[in-house]
PDB file of C-alpha atoms in Angstrom:
ATOM      1  CA  UNK A  16       7.848   8.172  49.048  1.00 44.00           C
ATOM      2  CA  UNK A  17      10.098   6.355  46.625  1.00 48.00           C
ATOM      3  CA  UNK A  18       9.732   6.091  42.887  1.00 51.00           C
ATOM      4  CA  UNK A  19       8.104   2.809  41.868  1.00 50.00           C
ATOM      5  CA  UNK A  20      10.202   0.204  40.149  1.00 55.00           C
ATOM      6  CA  UNK A  21       9.577   0.605  36.374  1.00 52.00           C
ATOM      7  CA  UNK A  22       9.014  -3.148  36.111  1.00 57.00           C
ATOM      8  CA  UNK A  23       6.145  -2.994  38.596  1.00 55.00           C
ATOM      9  CA  UNK A  24       4.363  -0.073  36.953  1.00 60.00           C
ATOM     10  CA  UNK A  25       1.134  -0.955  35.108  1.00 60.00           C
ATOM     11  CA  UNK A  26       1.657  -1.198  31.339  1.00 58.00           C
ATOM     12  CA  UNK A  27      -0.201   1.482  29.393  1.00 68.00           C
ATOM     13  CA  UNK A  28      -1.397   0.302  26.009  1.00 70.00           C
ATOM     14  CA  UNK A  29      -1.150   3.343  23.763  1.00 88.00           C
ATOM     15  CA  UNK A  30      -3.349   3.567  20.692  1.00 92.00           C
ATOM     16  CA  UNK A  31      -0.360   2.788  18.451  1.00 94.00           C
ATOM     17  CA  UNK A  32       0.510  -0.307  20.464  1.00 94.00           C
ATOM     18  CA  UNK A  33      -3.141  -1.390  20.313  1.00 94.00           C
ATOM     19  CA  UNK A  34      -3.143  -0.998  16.523  1.00 95.00           C
ATOM     20  CA  UNK A  35       0.167  -2.856  16.325  1.00 96.00           C
ATOM     21  CA  UNK A  36      -1.174  -5.729  18.430  1.00 95.00           C
ATOM     22  CA  UNK A  37      -4.288  -5.995  16.257  1.00 94.00           C
ATOM     23  CA  UNK A  38      -2.227  -6.073  13.052  1.00 96.00           C
ATOM     24  CA  UNK A  39       0.137  -8.732  14.431  1.00 97.00           C
ATOM     25  CA  UNK A  40      -2.867 -10.834  15.468  1.00 95.00           C
ATOM     26  CA  UNK A  41      -4.293 -10.541  11.939  1.00 94.00           C
ATOM     27  CA  UNK A  42      -1.001 -11.573  10.333  1.00 96.00           C
ATOM     28  CA  UNK A  43      -0.716 -14.603  12.581  1.00 96.00           C
ATOM     29  CA  UNK A  44      -4.311 -15.548  11.808  1.00 94.00           C
ATOM     30  CA  UNK A  45      -3.487 -15.521   8.094  1.00 95.00           C
ATOM     31  CA  UNK A  46      -0.404 -17.657   8.655  1.00 95.00           C
ATOM     32  CA  UNK A  47      -2.562 -20.153  10.558  1.00 93.00           C
ATOM     33  CA  UNK A  48      -5.535 -20.253   8.172  1.00 93.00           C
ATOM     34  CA  UNK A  49      -3.964 -20.081   4.708  1.00 94.00           C
ATOM     35  CA  UNK A  50      -1.513 -22.237   2.799  1.00 93.00           C
ATOM     36  CA  UNK A  51      -0.047 -19.741   0.297  1.00 94.00           C
ATOM     37  CA  UNK A  52      -0.297 -16.114   1.454  1.00 96.00           C
ATOM     38  CA  UNK A  53       1.832 -13.211   0.173  1.00 96.00           C
ATOM     39  CA  UNK A  54       2.483  -9.663   1.318  1.00 97.00           C
ATOM     40  CA  UNK A  55       2.014  -7.060  -1.391  1.00 94.00           C
ATOM     41  CA  UNK A  56       4.959  -4.680  -1.279  1.00 94.00           C
ATOM     42  CA  UNK A  57       5.363  -1.482  -3.292  1.00 88.00           C
ATOM     43  CA  UNK A  58       8.126   0.336  -1.442  1.00 89.00           C
ATOM     44  CA  UNK A  59       5.560   2.778  -0.053  1.00 91.00           C
ATOM     45  CA  UNK A  60       5.157   3.702   3.603  1.00 93.00           C
ATOM     46  CA  UNK A  61       2.135   1.476   4.294  1.00 94.00           C
ATOM     47  CA  UNK A  62       3.747  -1.677   2.938  1.00 94.00           C
ATOM     48  CA  UNK A  63       6.975  -0.778   4.762  1.00 96.00           C
ATOM     49  CA  UNK A  64       5.015  -0.604   8.016  1.00 97.00           C
ATOM     50  CA  UNK A  65       3.471  -4.001   7.228  1.00 96.00           C
ATOM     51  CA  UNK A  66       6.954  -5.460   6.791  1.00 97.00           C
ATOM     52  CA  UNK A  67       7.914  -4.139  10.243  1.00 97.00           C
ATOM     53  CA  UNK A  68       4.727  -5.686  11.658  1.00 98.00           C
ATOM     54  CA  UNK A  69       5.605  -9.001   9.983  1.00 97.00           C
ATOM     55  CA  UNK A  70       9.029  -8.849  11.619  1.00 97.00           C
ATOM     56  CA  UNK A  71       7.374  -8.450  15.009  1.00 97.00           C
ATOM     57  CA  UNK A  72       4.882 -11.221  14.264  1.00 97.00           C
ATOM     58  CA  UNK A  73       7.318 -13.883  13.034  1.00 97.00           C
ATOM     59  CA  UNK A  74      10.946 -13.100  13.843  1.00 94.00           C
ATOM     60  CA  UNK A  75      13.378 -14.730  14.461  1.00 95.00           C
ATOM     61  CA  UNK A  76      11.817 -17.131  11.943  1.00 96.00           C
ATOM     62  CA  UNK A  77      11.523 -16.304   8.255  1.00 96.00           C
ATOM     63  CA  UNK A  78       8.253 -14.814   7.050  1.00 97.00           C
ATOM     64  CA  UNK A  79       5.730 -17.560   6.188  1.00 96.00           C
ATOM     65  CA  UNK A  80       5.052 -15.757   2.913  1.00 96.00           C
ATOM     66  CA  UNK A  81       6.969 -13.962   0.128  1.00 97.00           C
ATOM     67  CA  UNK A  82       6.766 -10.268  -0.720  1.00 97.00           C
ATOM     68  CA  UNK A  83       4.919  -9.582  -3.992  1.00 97.00           C
ATOM     69  CA  UNK A  84       5.434  -6.451  -6.091  1.00 96.00           C
ATOM     70  CA  UNK A  85       3.186  -5.721  -9.055  1.00 93.00           C
ATOM     71  CA  UNK A  86       5.659  -3.643 -11.052  1.00 92.00           C
ATOM     72  CA  UNK A  87       4.001  -1.209 -13.464  1.00 89.00           C
ATOM     73  CA  UNK A  88       7.308  -0.198 -15.061  1.00 88.00           C
ATOM     74  CA  UNK A  89       6.460   3.405 -14.164  1.00 88.00           C
ATOM     75  CA  UNK A  90       7.776   3.319 -10.610  1.00 89.00           C
ATOM     76  CA  UNK A  91       9.927   5.964  -8.996  1.00 89.00           C
ATOM     77  CA  UNK A  92      13.569   4.798  -9.169  1.00 89.00           C
ATOM     78  CA  UNK A  93      13.986   5.771  -5.507  1.00 91.00           C
ATOM     79  CA  UNK A  94      11.164   3.390  -4.513  1.00 91.00           C
ATOM     80  CA  UNK A  95      12.676   0.480  -6.465  1.00 93.00           C
ATOM     81  CA  UNK A  96      16.128   1.079  -4.974  1.00 93.00           C
ATOM     82  CA  UNK A  97      14.607   1.129  -1.506  1.00 94.00           C
ATOM     83  CA  UNK A  98      12.627  -2.065  -2.217  1.00 94.00           C
ATOM     84  CA  UNK A  99      15.720  -3.982  -3.293  1.00 95.00           C
ATOM     85  CA  UNK A 100      17.824  -2.747  -0.369  1.00 95.00           C
ATOM     86  CA  UNK A 101      15.119  -3.659   2.145  1.00 95.00           C
ATOM     87  CA  UNK A 102      14.611  -7.156   0.722  1.00 95.00           C
ATOM     88  CA  UNK A 103      18.370  -7.762   0.789  1.00 95.00           C
ATOM     89  CA  UNK A 104      18.562  -6.655   4.419  1.00 95.00           C
ATOM     90  CA  UNK A 105      15.610  -8.829   5.410  1.00 95.00           C
ATOM     91  CA  UNK A 106      16.791 -11.883   3.536  1.00 95.00           C
ATOM     92  CA  UNK A 107      13.233 -12.570   2.430  1.00 96.00           C
ATOM     93  CA  UNK A 108      11.867 -13.744  -0.919  1.00 96.00           C
ATOM     94  CA  UNK A 109      10.632 -11.085  -3.368  1.00 97.00           C
ATOM     95  CA  UNK A 110       8.422 -11.926  -6.347  1.00 96.00           C
ATOM     96  CA  UNK A 111       8.163  -9.207  -9.012  1.00 96.00           C
ATOM     97  CA  UNK A 112       5.300  -9.580 -11.486  1.00 94.00           C
ATOM     98  CA  UNK A 113       5.567  -7.042 -14.308  1.00 93.00           C
ATOM     99  CA  UNK A 114       2.782  -5.176 -16.084  1.00 91.00           C
ATOM    100  CA  UNK A 115       5.015  -4.831 -19.150  1.00 91.00           C
ATOM    101  CA  UNK A 116       5.099  -8.624 -19.528  1.00 91.00           C
ATOM    102  CA  UNK A 117       1.303  -8.702 -19.590  1.00 91.00           C
ATOM    103  CA  UNK A 118       1.198  -5.858 -22.133  1.00 90.00           C
ATOM    104  CA  UNK A 119       3.698  -7.729 -24.334  1.00 90.00           C
ATOM    105  CA  UNK A 120       1.448 -10.797 -24.189  1.00 92.00           C
ATOM    106  CA  UNK A 121      -1.625  -8.749 -25.126  1.00 89.00           C
ATOM    107  CA  UNK A 122      -3.269  -9.419 -21.758  1.00 87.00           C
ATOM    108  CA  UNK A 123      -3.157  -5.832 -20.485  1.00 84.00           C
ATOM    109  CA  UNK A 124      -3.002  -2.321 -21.898  1.00 82.00           C
ATOM    110  CA  UNK A 125      -2.456   1.237 -20.747  1.00 79.00           C
ATOM    111  CA  UNK A 126      -5.474   3.451 -20.303  1.00 76.00           C
ATOM    112  CA  UNK A 127      -6.190   5.478 -23.442  1.00 72.00           C
ATOM    113  CA  UNK A 128      -6.031   9.250 -23.509  1.00 66.00           C
ATOM    114  CA  UNK A 129      -3.422  11.979 -23.296  1.00 65.00           C
ATOM    115  CA  UNK A 130      -2.247  10.920 -19.828  1.00 65.00           C
ATOM    116  CA  UNK A 131      -2.114   7.101 -19.907  1.00 69.00           C
ATOM    117  CA  UNK A 132      -1.890   5.248 -16.602  1.00 75.00           C
ATOM    118  CA  UNK A 133      -0.980   1.639 -15.938  1.00 78.00           C
ATOM    119  CA  UNK A 134      -2.967   1.374 -12.725  1.00 78.00           C
ATOM    120  CA  UNK A 135      -5.824  -0.544 -14.346  1.00 80.00           C
ATOM    121  CA  UNK A 136      -3.264  -2.761 -16.109  1.00 84.00           C
ATOM    122  CA  UNK A 137      -2.199  -3.914 -12.644  1.00 87.00           C
ATOM    123  CA  UNK A 138      -5.486  -5.825 -12.350  1.00 86.00           C
ATOM    124  CA  UNK A 139      -4.789  -8.621 -14.900  1.00 88.00           C
ATOM    125  CA  UNK A 140      -1.155  -8.622 -13.753  1.00 90.00           C
ATOM    126  CA  UNK A 141      -2.173  -9.219 -10.138  1.00 90.00           C
ATOM    127  CA  UNK A 142      -4.753 -11.858 -11.086  1.00 90.00           C
ATOM    128  CA  UNK A 143      -2.128 -13.602 -13.205  1.00 92.00           C
ATOM    129  CA  UNK A 144       0.280 -13.620 -10.248  1.00 92.00           C
ATOM    130  CA  UNK A 145      -2.433 -15.106  -8.009  1.00 91.00           C
ATOM    131  CA  UNK A 146      -3.075 -17.855 -10.548  1.00 91.00           C
ATOM    132  CA  UNK A 147       0.604 -18.503 -11.267  1.00 93.00           C
ATOM    133  CA  UNK A 148       1.658 -18.845  -7.631  1.00 94.00           C
ATOM    134  CA  UNK A 149      -1.732 -20.103  -6.360  1.00 93.00           C
ATOM    135  CA  UNK A 150      -1.923 -17.424  -3.667  1.00 94.00           C
ATOM    136  CA  UNK A 151      -4.955 -17.845  -1.427  1.00 91.00           C
ATOM    137  CA  UNK A 152      -4.457 -14.684   0.651  1.00 92.00           C
ATOM    138  CA  UNK A 153      -2.799 -11.354  -0.050  1.00 94.00           C
ATOM    139  CA  UNK A 154      -1.875  -8.741   2.542  1.00 95.00           C
ATOM    140  CA  UNK A 155      -2.599  -5.198   1.365  1.00 91.00           C
ATOM    141  CA  UNK A 156      -1.823  -1.854   2.964  1.00 88.00           C
ATOM    142  CA  UNK A 157      -5.221  -0.200   2.465  1.00 85.00           C
ATOM    143  CA  UNK A 158      -6.526   2.054   5.224  1.00 87.00           C
ATOM    144  CA  UNK A 159     -10.114   3.172   5.706  1.00 80.00           C
ATOM    145  CA  UNK A 160      -9.236   6.866   5.788  1.00 81.00           C
ATOM    146  CA  UNK A 161      -7.681   6.803   2.297  1.00 74.00           C
ATOM    147  CA  UNK A 162     -10.693   6.573   0.020  1.00 66.00           C
ATOM    148  CA  UNK A 163     -14.413   5.864   0.414  1.00 65.00           C
ATOM    149  CA  UNK A 164     -14.341   2.546  -1.479  1.00 63.00           C
ATOM    150  CA  UNK A 165     -11.658   1.240   0.848  1.00 63.00           C
ATOM    151  CA  UNK A 166     -13.797   2.210   3.821  1.00 65.00           C
ATOM    152  CA  UNK A 167     -16.264  -0.488   2.693  1.00 70.00           C
ATOM    153  CA  UNK A 168     -13.680  -3.254   2.989  1.00 75.00           C
ATOM    154  CA  UNK A 169     -13.628  -5.849   5.733  1.00 81.00           C
ATOM    155  CA  UNK A 170     -10.241  -6.791   7.190  1.00 83.00           C
ATOM    156  CA  UNK A 171     -10.655 -10.203   5.516  1.00 87.00           C
ATOM    157  CA  UNK A 172     -12.025  -9.121   2.125  1.00 84.00           C
ATOM    158  CA  UNK A 173     -13.468 -12.002   0.104  1.00 80.00           C
ATOM    159  CA  UNK A 174     -12.726 -12.204  -3.642  1.00 80.00           C
ATOM    160  CA  UNK A 175     -14.466 -14.665  -5.955  1.00 76.00           C
ATOM    161  CA  UNK A 176     -12.847 -17.047  -8.451  1.00 72.00           C
ATOM    162  CA  UNK A 177     -12.490 -14.129 -10.903  1.00 69.00           C
ATOM    163  CA  UNK A 178     -10.702 -12.002  -8.315  1.00 66.00           C
ATOM    164  CA  UNK A 179     -13.674  -9.648  -8.107  1.00 73.00           C
ATOM    165  CA  UNK A 180     -14.873  -7.789  -5.031  1.00 68.00           C
ATOM    166  CA  UNK A 181     -18.552  -7.420  -4.176  1.00 72.00           C
ATOM    167  CA  UNK A 182     -19.071  -4.966  -1.297  1.00 70.00           C
ATOM    168  CA  UNK A 183     -22.461  -6.612  -0.612  1.00 70.00           C
ATOM    169  CA  UNK A 184     -20.904 -10.074  -0.283  1.00 73.00           C
ATOM    170  CA  UNK A 185     -18.599  -9.633   2.682  1.00 76.00           C
ATOM    171  CA  UNK A 186     -18.527 -11.543   5.934  1.00 72.00           C
ATOM    172  CA  UNK A 187     -19.248 -10.154   9.401  1.00 72.00           C
ATOM    173  CA  UNK A 188     -16.233  -9.697  11.668  1.00 70.00           C
ATOM    174  CA  UNK A 189     -17.173  -9.920  15.329  1.00 73.00           C
ATOM    175  CA  UNK A 190     -14.865 -10.091  18.356  1.00 77.00           C
ATOM    176  CA  UNK A 191     -11.731 -10.195  16.167  1.00 77.00           C
ATOM    177  CA  UNK A 192     -12.840 -13.479  14.599  1.00 77.00           C
ATOM    178  CA  UNK A 193     -11.894 -13.685  10.928  1.00 79.00           C
ATOM    179  CA  UNK A 194     -13.422 -16.156   8.480  1.00 73.00           C
ATOM    180  CA  UNK A 195     -10.875 -17.206   5.879  1.00 71.00           C
ATOM    181  CA  UNK A 196     -12.980 -20.002   4.388  1.00 77.00           C
ATOM    182  CA  UNK A 197     -12.683 -20.164   0.613  1.00 76.00           C
ATOM    183  CA  UNK A 198     -12.919 -22.588  -2.274  1.00 74.00           C
ATOM    184  CA  UNK A 199     -10.144 -23.300  -4.741  1.00 81.00           C
ATOM    185  CA  UNK A 200      -9.693 -20.297  -7.035  1.00 75.00           C
ATOM    186  CA  UNK A 201     -11.115 -17.835  -4.530  1.00 77.00           C
ATOM    187  CA  UNK A 202      -8.857 -15.684  -2.381  1.00 85.00           C
ATOM    188  CA  UNK A 203      -8.927 -13.285   0.521  1.00 87.00           C
ATOM    189  CA  UNK A 204      -7.383  -9.819   0.559  1.00 89.00           C
ATOM    190  CA  UNK A 205      -6.282  -9.027   4.092  1.00 92.00           C
ATOM    191  CA  UNK A 206      -5.794  -5.490   5.408  1.00 92.00           C
ATOM    192  CA  UNK A 207      -3.907  -5.557   8.746  1.00 94.00           C
ATOM    193  CA  UNK A 208      -3.722  -1.756   9.014  1.00 94.00           C
ATOM    194  CA  UNK A 209      -7.314  -1.165   7.973  1.00 91.00           C
ATOM    195  CA  UNK A 210      -8.060   0.645  11.251  1.00 91.00           C
ATOM    196  CA  UNK A 211      -4.992   2.898  10.983  1.00 93.00           C
ATOM    197  CA  UNK A 212      -4.974   6.475   9.696  1.00 91.00           C
ATOM    198  CA  UNK A 213      -2.262   8.271   7.758  1.00 91.00           C
ATOM    199  CA  UNK A 214      -1.295   9.980  11.018  1.00 92.00           C
ATOM    200  CA  UNK A 215      -1.043   6.625  12.791  1.00 95.00           C
ATOM    201  CA  UNK A 216       1.284   5.337  10.074  1.00 95.00           C
ATOM    202  CA  UNK A 217       3.593   8.340  10.333  1.00 94.00           C
ATOM    203  CA  UNK A 218       3.623   8.311  14.126  1.00 95.00           C
ATOM    204  CA  UNK A 219       4.444   4.591  14.074  1.00 96.00           C
ATOM    205  CA  UNK A 220       7.263   5.154  11.584  1.00 96.00           C
ATOM    206  CA  UNK A 221       8.651   7.834  13.889  1.00 94.00           C
ATOM    207  CA  UNK A 222       8.174   5.698  17.020  1.00 94.00           C
ATOM    208  CA  UNK A 223       9.888   2.681  15.442  1.00 95.00           C
ATOM    209  CA  UNK A 224      12.504   4.764  13.609  1.00 94.00           C
ATOM    210  CA  UNK A 225      11.652   2.987  10.351  1.00 96.00           C
ATOM    211  CA  UNK A 226      13.649   3.876   7.264  1.00 95.00           C
ATOM    212  CA  UNK A 227      11.560   5.135   4.325  1.00 95.00           C
ATOM    213  CA  UNK A 228      12.341   6.284   0.757  1.00 94.00           C
ATOM    214  CA  UNK A 229      13.700   9.793   0.290  1.00 93.00           C
ATOM    215  CA  UNK A 230      10.639  10.645  -1.836  1.00 93.00           C
ATOM    216  CA  UNK A 231       8.618  11.275   1.314  1.00 94.00           C
ATOM    217  CA  UNK A 232      10.923  14.097   2.441  1.00 94.00           C
ATOM    218  CA  UNK A 233      11.202  17.506   0.802  1.00 94.00           C
ATOM    219  CA  UNK A 234      13.686  17.719  -2.047  1.00 93.00           C
ATOM    220  CA  UNK A 235      14.273  19.734  -5.207  1.00 94.00           C
ATOM    221  CA  UNK A 236      12.686  18.069  -8.216  1.00 92.00           C
ATOM    222  CA  UNK A 237      11.707  18.979 -11.792  1.00 91.00           C
ATOM    223  CA  UNK A 238       7.923  19.185 -12.047  1.00 91.00           C
ATOM    224  CA  UNK A 239       5.250  20.557 -14.347  1.00 91.00           C
ATOM    225  CA  UNK A 240       1.815  21.974 -13.585  1.00 91.00           C
ATOM    226  CA  UNK A 241      -0.764  19.484 -14.870  1.00 86.00           C
ATOM    227  CA  UNK A 242      -4.460  19.285 -14.008  1.00 83.00           C
ATOM    228  CA  UNK A 243      -3.862  21.712 -11.141  1.00 86.00           C
ATOM    229  CA  UNK A 244      -1.099  19.647  -9.523  1.00 88.00           C
ATOM    230  CA  UNK A 245       2.681  19.399  -9.570  1.00 91.00           C
ATOM    231  CA  UNK A 246       3.581  16.271 -11.549  1.00 90.00           C
ATOM    232  CA  UNK A 247       7.144  14.888 -11.602  1.00 89.00           C
ATOM    233  CA  UNK A 248       8.956  14.705 -14.926  1.00 87.00           C
ATOM    234  CA  UNK A 249      11.969  12.741 -16.074  1.00 80.00           C
ATOM    235  CA  UNK A 250      13.134  10.625 -18.956  1.00 78.00           C
ATOM    236  CA  UNK A 251      10.635   9.204 -21.463  1.00 73.00           C
ATOM    237  CA  UNK A 252       7.809   8.418 -21.053  1.00 76.00           C
ATOM    238  CA  UNK A 253       7.704  10.929 -18.185  1.00 81.00           C
ATOM    239  CA  UNK A 254       8.793  14.012 -20.091  1.00 82.00           C
ATOM    240  CA  UNK A 255       6.819  17.270 -20.188  1.00 84.00           C
ATOM    241  CA  UNK A 256       3.914  17.550 -22.608  1.00 84.00           C
ATOM    242  CA  UNK A 257       3.522  20.256 -25.218  1.00 84.00           C
ATOM    243  CA  UNK A 258       3.019  23.634 -23.596  1.00 85.00           C
ATOM    244  CA  UNK A 259       4.197  22.499 -20.153  1.00 85.00           C
ATOM    245  CA  UNK A 260       6.994  24.405 -18.460  1.00 91.00           C
ATOM    246  CA  UNK A 261       9.457  22.459 -16.313  1.00 92.00           C
ATOM    247  CA  UNK A 262      10.127  24.061 -12.932  1.00 91.00           C
ATOM    248  CA  UNK A 263      12.403  23.000 -10.096  1.00 94.00           C
ATOM    249  CA  UNK A 264      10.483  23.125  -6.818  1.00 93.00           C
ATOM    250  CA  UNK A 265      10.893  21.852  -3.289  1.00 94.00           C
ATOM    251  CA  UNK A 266       8.329  19.087  -3.035  1.00 93.00           C
ATOM    252  CA  UNK A 267       7.631  15.778  -1.369  1.00 93.00           C
ATOM    253  CA  UNK A 268       5.204  12.916  -2.000  1.00 91.00           C
ATOM    254  CA  UNK A 269       2.487  11.843   0.435  1.00 88.00           C
ATOM    255  CA  UNK A 270       1.947   8.636  -1.503  1.00 85.00           C
ATOM    256  CA  UNK A 271       4.287   6.714  -3.797  1.00 85.00           C
ATOM    257  CA  UNK A 272       2.506   5.408  -6.878  1.00 78.00           C
ATOM    258  CA  UNK A 273       3.315   5.589 -10.576  1.00 82.00           C
ATOM    259  CA  UNK A 274       5.304   8.593 -11.749  1.00 83.00           C
ATOM    260  CA  UNK A 275       2.669   9.001 -14.469  1.00 78.00           C
ATOM    261  CA  UNK A 276      -0.191   9.692 -12.060  1.00 79.00           C
ATOM    262  CA  UNK A 277       1.246  10.652  -8.651  1.00 86.00           C
ATOM    263  CA  UNK A 278       1.443  14.351  -7.920  1.00 89.00           C
ATOM    264  CA  UNK A 279       3.808  16.037  -5.497  1.00 90.00           C
ATOM    265  CA  UNK A 280       3.008  18.633  -2.885  1.00 90.00           C
ATOM    266  CA  UNK A 281       5.112  21.701  -2.176  1.00 91.00           C
ATOM    267  CA  UNK A 282       6.521  21.195   1.288  1.00 91.00           C
ATOM    268  CA  UNK A 283       9.497  22.071   3.511  1.00 92.00           C
ATOM    269  CA  UNK A 284       9.031  18.860   5.575  1.00 92.00           C
ATOM    270  CA  UNK A 285      12.553  17.425   5.863  1.00 93.00           C
ATOM    271  CA  UNK A 286      12.138  15.246   8.987  1.00 93.00           C
ATOM    272  CA  UNK A 287       9.586  12.766  10.330  1.00 94.00           C
ATOM    273  CA  UNK A 288       8.514  15.322  12.937  1.00 93.00           C
ATOM    274  CA  UNK A 289       7.910  17.842  10.138  1.00 93.00           C
ATOM    275  CA  UNK A 290       5.796  15.312   8.228  1.00 93.00           C
ATOM    276  CA  UNK A 291       3.693  14.467  11.298  1.00 93.00           C
ATOM    277  CA  UNK A 292       3.026  18.173  11.883  1.00 92.00           C
ATOM    278  CA  UNK A 293       2.137  18.651   8.212  1.00 92.00           C
ATOM    279  CA  UNK A 294      -0.244  15.672   8.158  1.00 89.00           C
ATOM    280  CA  UNK A 295      -1.916  16.957  11.333  1.00 88.00           C
ATOM    281  CA  UNK A 296      -2.698  20.224   9.552  1.00 85.00           C
ATOM    282  CA  UNK A 297      -3.751  18.657   6.234  1.00 77.00           C
ATOM    283  CA  UNK A 298      -7.387  18.844   5.187  1.00 69.00           C
ATOM    284  CA  UNK A 299      -7.210  16.572   2.145  1.00 67.00           C
ATOM    285  CA  UNK A 300      -6.576  12.843   1.862  1.00 60.00           C
ATOM    286  CA  UNK A 301      -3.237  11.684   0.501  1.00 61.00           C
ATOM    287  CA  UNK A 302      -5.219  10.030  -2.328  1.00 49.00           C
ATOM    288  CA  UNK A 303      -5.902  13.559  -3.567  1.00 51.00           C
ATOM    289  CA  UNK A 304      -2.449  13.384  -5.140  1.00 51.00           C
ATOM    290  CA  UNK A 305      -3.369  10.289  -7.181  1.00 51.00           C
ATOM    291  CA  UNK A 306      -4.622  11.583 -10.517  1.00 51.00           C
ATOM    292  CA  UNK A 307      -5.977   8.165 -11.562  1.00 50.00           C
ATOM    293  CA  UNK A 308      -8.566   8.402  -8.769  1.00 48.00           C
ATOM    294  CA  UNK A 309     -10.034  11.531 -10.343  1.00 49.00           C
ATOM    295  CA  UNK A 310     -11.460   9.996 -13.526  1.00 49.00           C
ATOM    296  CA  UNK A 311     -14.828   9.689 -11.772  1.00 47.00           C
ATOM    297  CA  UNK A 312     -16.177   9.515  -8.225  1.00 50.00           C
ATOM    298  CA  UNK A 313     -16.253   5.704  -8.248  1.00 49.00           C
ATOM    299  CA  UNK A 314     -12.872   5.155  -9.941  1.00 59.00           C
ATOM    300  CA  UNK A 315     -11.353   3.196  -7.058  1.00 54.00           C
ATOM    301  CA  UNK A 316     -14.481   1.142  -6.401  1.00 55.00           C
ATOM    302  CA  UNK A 317     -14.765   0.227 -10.090  1.00 56.00           C
ATOM    303  CA  UNK A 318     -11.152  -0.988 -10.132  1.00 56.00           C
ATOM    304  CA  UNK A 319     -11.602  -2.945  -6.916  1.00 53.00           C
ATOM    305  CA  UNK A 320     -14.647  -4.734  -8.321  1.00 52.00           C
ATOM    306  CA  UNK A 321     -12.454  -5.849 -11.234  1.00 57.00           C
ATOM    307  CA  UNK A 322      -9.761  -7.241  -8.936  1.00 52.00           C
ATOM    308  CA  UNK A 323      -7.643  -4.220  -7.927  1.00 59.00           C
ATOM    309  CA  UNK A 324      -5.857  -4.104  -4.564  1.00 64.00           C
TER     310      UNK A 324
END
């Protein structure tokens, strides 16, 4: 008995390839249905995976949409450096819309309190970008395993003329048919990796050998203990608060948000295989490291209803 020719063997569609195929189909649907879409890009792992999916969906042509970064001004320098290097390599268009510009114009403000965050200030900044560039669809990297409000989203998530989300006013999605109908001023948030989990994302990154920021791997970093978590510190406005002791610990980040509200986790994970093993053993969502989600149980849902990602 001879070994079968590899070409003649039946193709096995793994769960990652099935998720990839679904996401590519969604991206192509958006390109077909909308006139001015954009892909929201933060330099985090989920948006990096979406860029790889866009490459598979549209290369060798250019992307039929720009990348859009809502820059809070509180980003990790490593994430910004990675963003710029990736955009240069891709040769794609990057639009950066800055929260600080909106604050200077009196159209946005930091949250009050001892630990101010600019996450809510991203809402008017994003809505301003949508109005300025007349975007009618925005790709986002939300996944349903991240947070309970995001589990309520459809893949094509309808937003009204004020950019607001109503979980009771969403359209059915049957047989992979997506309804992108909208009037002028309305827009659709599209989540190609909605059916992925954090584990799926990491396994796909490992399978595709995708480069990611160094923040995701263990490294020595100055941190302080704040609200029961290790919070990174640096130059102003990220310095330690009164009574906080700076320690140098080996940490990594499961999610890359603002330095002001993203906590690190102590970890020895220095390779993708280490991270996959660590995620497999984890019993808490990566959003547990986002301190801005802890203001109340409905913090994310409240922000989404106002126009958040």
